[in-house]
CSV table of N, CA and C in Angstrom, one decimal:
chain,number,residue,atom,x,y,z
A,264,SER,N,-0.5,-1.6,18.2
A,264,SER,CA,-1.4,-2.4,17.3
A,264,SER,C,-0.7,-2.5,15.9
A,265,ILE,N,-1.2,-3.4,15.1
A,265,ILE,CA,-0.7,-3.7,13.8
A,265,ILE,C,-0.7,-2.5,12.9
A,266,GLU,N,-1.9,-1.8,13.0
A,266,GLU,CA,-2.0,-0.7,12.1
A,266,GLU,C,-1.0,0.4,12.4
A,267,PHE,N,-0.7,0.6,13.7
A,267,PHE,CA,0.2,1.6,14.1
A,267,PHE,C,1.6,1.3,13.6
A,268,TYR,N,2.0,0.0,13.7
A,268,TYR,CA,3.3,-0.5,13.2
A,268,TYR,C,3.4,-0.3,11.7
A,269,TYR,N,2.3,-0.5,11.0
A,269,TYR,CA,2.3,-0.3,9.5
A,269,TYR,C,2.4,1.2,9.2
A,270,ARG,N,1.7,2.0,9.9
A,270,ARG,CA,1.9,3.5,9.7
A,270,ARG,C,3.3,3.9,10.0
A,271,LEU,N,3.9,3.5,11.0
A,271,LEU,CA,5.2,3.9,11.4
A,271,LEU,C,6.2,3.4,10.3
A,272,SER,N,6.1,2.2,9.9
A,272,SER,CA,7.0,1.6,8.9
A,272,SER,C,6.8,2.3,7.5
A,273,LEU,N,5.6,2.6,7.2
A,273,LEU,CA,5.3,3.3,5.9
A,273,LEU,C,5.9,4.7,6.0
A,274,GLY,N,5.8,5.4,7.1
A,274,GLY,CA,6.3,6.7,7.2
A,274,GLY,C,7.8,6.7,7.1
A,275,TYR,N,8.5,5.8,7.8
A,275,TYR,CA,9.9,5.7,7.8
A,275,TYR,C,10.4,5.4,6.4
A,276,HIS,N,9.9,4.3,5.8
A,276,HIS,CA,10.4,4.0,4.5
A,276,HIS,C,10.0,5.0,3.4
A,277,GLY,N,8.8,5.6,3.5
A,277,GLY,CA,8.4,6.6,2.6
A,277,GLY,C,9.4,7.8,2.7
A,278,HIS,N,9.7,8.2,3.9
A,278,HIS,CA,10.7,9.3,4.1
A,278,HIS,C,12.0,9.0,3.5
A,279,ARG,N,12.5,7.8,3.8
A,279,ARG,CA,13.8,7.4,3.2
A,279,ARG,C,13.8,7.3,1.7
A,280,ALA,N,12.6,6.9,1.1
A,280,ALA,CA,12.5,6.8,-0.3
A,280,ALA,C,12.5,8.1,-1.0
A,281,LEU,N,11.9,9.1,-0.4
A,281,LEU,CA,11.8,10.4,-1.0
A,281,LEU,C,13.0,11.3,-0.8
A,282,PHE,N,13.6,11.2,0.4
A,282,PHE,CA,14.7,12.2,0.7
A,282,PHE,C,16.1,11.6,0.7
A,283,GLN,N,16.2,10.3,0.6
A,283,GLN,CA,17.6,9.8,0.6
A,283,GLN,C,18.4,10.2,-0.7
A,284,GLY,N,17.7,10.3,-1.8
A,284,GLY,CA,18.4,10.6,-3.0
A,284,GLY,C,18.8,12.1,-3.1
A,285,TRP,N,18.1,13.0,-2.4
A,285,TRP,CA,18.3,14.4,-2.5
A,285,TRP,C,19.1,15.0,-1.3
A,286,LEU,N,18.8,14.6,-0.1
A,286,LEU,CA,19.3,15.3,1.0
A,286,LEU,C,20.4,14.5,1.8
A,287,ASP,N,20.5,13.2,1.5
A,287,ASP,CA,21.4,12.4,2.3
A,287,ASP,C,22.8,12.5,1.6
A,288,THR,N,23.8,12.1,2.4
A,288,THR,CA,25.2,12.0,1.9
A,288,THR,C,25.3,11.0,0.8
A,289,LYS,N,25.9,11.3,-0.3
A,289,LYS,CA,26.0,10.4,-1.4
A,289,LYS,C,27.0,9.3,-1.0
A,290,ARG,N,26.5,8.0,-1.2
A,290,ARG,CA,27.2,6.9,-0.9
A,290,ARG,C,27.2,5.9,-2.1
A,291,LYS,N,28.0,4.9,-2.0
A,291,LYS,CA,28.0,3.9,-3.1
A,291,LYS,C,26.7,3.2,-3.3
A,292,ASP,N,26.0,3.0,-2.2
A,292,ASP,CA,24.8,2.2,-2.2
A,292,ASP,C,23.5,3.0,-2.3
A,293,ALA,N,23.6,4.3,-2.6
A,293,ALA,CA,22.5,5.2,-2.6
A,293,ALA,C,21.4,4.8,-3.5
A,294,VAL,N,21.7,4.4,-4.7
A,294,VAL,CA,20.7,3.9,-5.7
A,294,VAL,C,20.0,2.7,-5.2
A,295,ALA,N,20.8,1.7,-4.7
A,295,ALA,CA,20.2,0.4,-4.3
A,295,ALA,C,19.3,0.7,-3.1
A,296,MET,N,19.7,1.6,-2.2
A,296,MET,CA,18.9,1.8,-1.0
A,296,MET,C,17.6,2.6,-1.3
A,297,THR,N,17.7,3.5,-2.3
A,297,THR,CA,16.5,4.2,-2.8
A,297,THR,C,15.5,3.2,-3.4
A,298,ILE,N,16.0,2.3,-4.2
A,298,ILE,CA,15.1,1.3,-4.8
A,298,ILE,C,14.6,0.4,-3.7
A,299,HIS,N,15.4,0.0,-2.8
A,299,HIS,CA,14.9,-0.8,-1.6
A,299,HIS,C,13.8,-0.2,-0.9
A,300,HIS,N,13.9,1.1,-0.6
A,300,HIS,CA,12.8,1.8,0.1
A,300,HIS,C,11.6,2.0,-0.7
A,301,TRP,N,11.7,2.2,-2.0
A,301,TRP,CA,10.5,2.3,-2.8
A,301,TRP,C,9.8,1.0,-2.9
A,302,VAL,N,10.5,-0.1,-3.1
A,302,VAL,CA,9.9,-1.4,-3.1
A,302,VAL,C,9.2,-1.8,-1.8
A,303,THR,N,9.9,-1.4,-0.7
A,303,THR,CA,9.3,-1.6,0.6
A,303,THR,C,8.0,-0.9,0.8
A,304,VAL,N,7.9,0.4,0.3
A,304,VAL,CA,6.7,1.1,0.4
A,304,VAL,C,5.6,0.5,-0.4
A,305,ILE,N,5.9,0.0,-1.6
A,305,ILE,CA,4.9,-0.7,-2.4
A,305,ILE,C,4.4,-2.0,-1.7
A,306,LEU,N,5.4,-2.7,-1.2
A,306,LEU,CA,5.0,-4.0,-0.5
A,306,LEU,C,4.1,-3.7,0.7
A,307,ILE,N,4.4,-2.7,1.5
A,307,ILE,CA,3.6,-2.4,2.7
A,307,ILE,C,2.2,-2.0,2.2
A,308,VAL,N,2.1,-1.1,1.2
A,308,VAL,CA,0.8,-0.6,0.8
A,308,VAL,C,-0.1,-1.8,0.3
A,309,PHE,N,0.5,-2.7,-0.6
A,309,PHE,CA,-0.2,-3.8,-1.1
A,309,PHE,C,-0.6,-4.8,0.0
A,310,SER,N,0.3,-5.1,0.9
A,310,SER,CA,-0.1,-6.0,1.9
A,310,SER,C,-1.2,-5.5,2.8
A,311,TRP,N,-1.2,-4.1,3.1
A,311,TRP,CA,-2.2,-3.5,3.8
A,311,TRP,C,-3.6,-3.6,3.1
A,312,TYR,N,-3.5,-3.3,1.8
A,312,TYR,CA,-4.7,-3.3,0.9
A,312,TYR,C,-5.3,-4.7,0.8
A,313,LEU,N,-4.4,-5.7,0.7
A,313,LEU,CA,-4.9,-7.1,0.6
A,313,LEU,C,-5.3,-7.7,1.9
A,314,GLY,N,-5.0,-7.0,3.0
A,314,GLY,CA,-5.4,-7.5,4.3
A,314,GLY,C,-4.6,-8.6,4.9
A,315,ILE,N,-3.3,-8.7,4.5
A,315,ILE,CA,-2.4,-9.7,5.0
A,315,ILE,C,-1.4,-9.0,5.9
A,316,MET,N,-1.9,-8.2,6.8
A,316,MET,CA,-1.0,-7.4,7.7
A,316,MET,C,-0.3,-8.2,8.7
A,317,GLN,N,-0.9,-9.3,9.2
A,317,GLN,CA,-0.2,-10.2,10.2
A,317,GLN,C,1.1,-10.7,9.6
A,318,PHE,N,1.0,-11.2,8.4
A,318,PHE,CA,2.2,-11.7,7.7
A,318,PHE,C,3.2,-10.6,7.4
A,319,GLY,N,2.7,-9.4,7.0
A,319,GLY,CA,3.6,-8.3,6.7
A,319,GLY,C,4.3,-7.8,8.0
A,320,CYS,N,3.7,-7.9,9.1
A,320,CYS,CA,4.3,-7.5,10.4
A,320,CYS,C,5.5,-8.4,10.7
A,321,ILE,N,5.3,-9.7,10.5
A,321,ILE,CA,6.4,-10.7,10.7
A,321,ILE,C,7.6,-10.4,9.8
A,322,VAL,N,7.3,-10.1,8.6
A,322,VAL,CA,8.4,-9.8,7.6
A,322,VAL,C,9.1,-8.5,8.0
A,323,MET,N,8.3,-7.5,8.3
A,323,MET,CA,8.9,-6.2,8.7
A,323,MET,C,9.7,-6.3,10.0
A,324,PHE,N,9.2,-7.1,10.9
A,324,PHE,CA,9.9,-7.2,12.2
A,324,PHE,C,11.3,-7.9,12.0
A,325,CYS,N,11.3,-8.9,11.2
A,325,CYS,CA,12.6,-9.6,10.9
A,325,CYS,C,13.5,-8.6,10.1
A,326,HIS,N,13.0,-7.9,9.2
A,326,HIS,CA,13.9,-7.0,8.4
A,326,HIS,C,14.3,-5.8,9.2
A,327,ASP,N,13.4,-5.3,10.0
A,327,ASP,CA,13.8,-4.1,10.9
A,327,ASP,C,14.9,-4.5,11.8
A,328,ASN,N,14.9,-5.7,12.4
A,328,ASN,CA,16.0,-6.1,13.3
A,328,ASN,C,17.3,-6.3,12.6
A,329,ALA,N,17.2,-6.8,11.3
A,329,ALA,CA,18.4,-7.0,10.5
A,329,ALA,C,19.0,-5.6,10.1
A,330,ASP,N,18.2,-4.6,10.0
A,330,ASP,CA,18.7,-3.3,9.6
A,330,ASP,C,19.6,-2.7,10.6
A,331,VAL,N,19.4,-3.0,11.9
A,331,VAL,CA,20.3,-2.5,12.9
A,331,VAL,C,21.7,-3.0,12.7
A,332,LEU,N,21.8,-4.3,12.5
A,332,LEU,CA,23.1,-4.9,12.2
A,332,LEU,C,23.7,-4.3,10.9
A,333,LEU,N,22.9,-4.2,9.9
A,333,LEU,CA,23.4,-3.6,8.6
A,333,LEU,C,23.9,-2.2,8.8
A,334,SER,N,23.2,-1.4,9.5
A,334,SER,CA,23.6,0.0,9.7
A,334,SER,C,24.9,0.0,10.5
A,335,PHE,N,25.0,-0.8,11.5
A,335,PHE,CA,26.3,-0.9,12.3
A,335,PHE,C,27.5,-1.3,11.4
A,336,GLY,N,27.2,-2.3,10.6
A,336,GLY,CA,28.3,-2.7,9.6
A,336,GLY,C,28.7,-1.6,8.7
A,337,LYS,N,27.7,-0.8,8.2
A,337,LYS,CA,28.1,0.3,7.3
A,337,LYS,C,28.9,1.4,8.0
A,338,VAL,N,28.5,1.6,9.3
A,338,VAL,CA,29.3,2.6,10.1
A,338,VAL,C,30.7,2.1,10.2
A,339,CYS,N,30.9,0.9,10.5
A,339,CYS,CA,32.3,0.3,10.7
A,339,CYS,C,33.0,0.4,9.4
A,340,ARG,N,32.4,0.1,8.3
A,340,ARG,CA,33.0,0.2,6.9
A,340,ARG,C,33.4,1.6,6.6
A,341,TYR,N,32.5,2.5,6.7
A,341,TYR,CA,32.7,3.9,6.4
A,341,TYR,C,33.8,4.5,7.2
A,342,ASN,N,33.9,4.1,8.4
A,342,ASN,CA,35.0,4.6,9.3
A,342,ASN,C,36.3,3.8,9.3
A,343,GLN,N,36.3,2.8,8.4
A,343,GLN,CA,37.4,1.9,8.2
A,343,GLN,C,37.9,1.2,9.5
A,344,TRP,N,36.9,0.8,10.3
A,344,TRP,CA,37.2,0.1,11.5
A,344,TRP,C,37.4,-1.4,11.2
A,345,LYS,N,38.3,-2.0,11.9
A,345,LYS,CA,38.5,-3.5,11.6
A,345,LYS,C,38.3,-4.3,12.9
């Protein structure tokens, strides 16, 4: 259901927003990613509050799929694969 997807996304991004700065390995993009996750949490909460969850699900679905490729690219970069 849409509400389950929202709760799952809110939990993931909330966890990353809270713990990425303190517990994660320090990387060059740590500040940018922390800001990204806080903004994502705010957008999820406001779209849920305003009742535009169908639109929010489409946006989150597109971004969640792109995150897989972004993470793979970061792994390649950190390991200096070419």
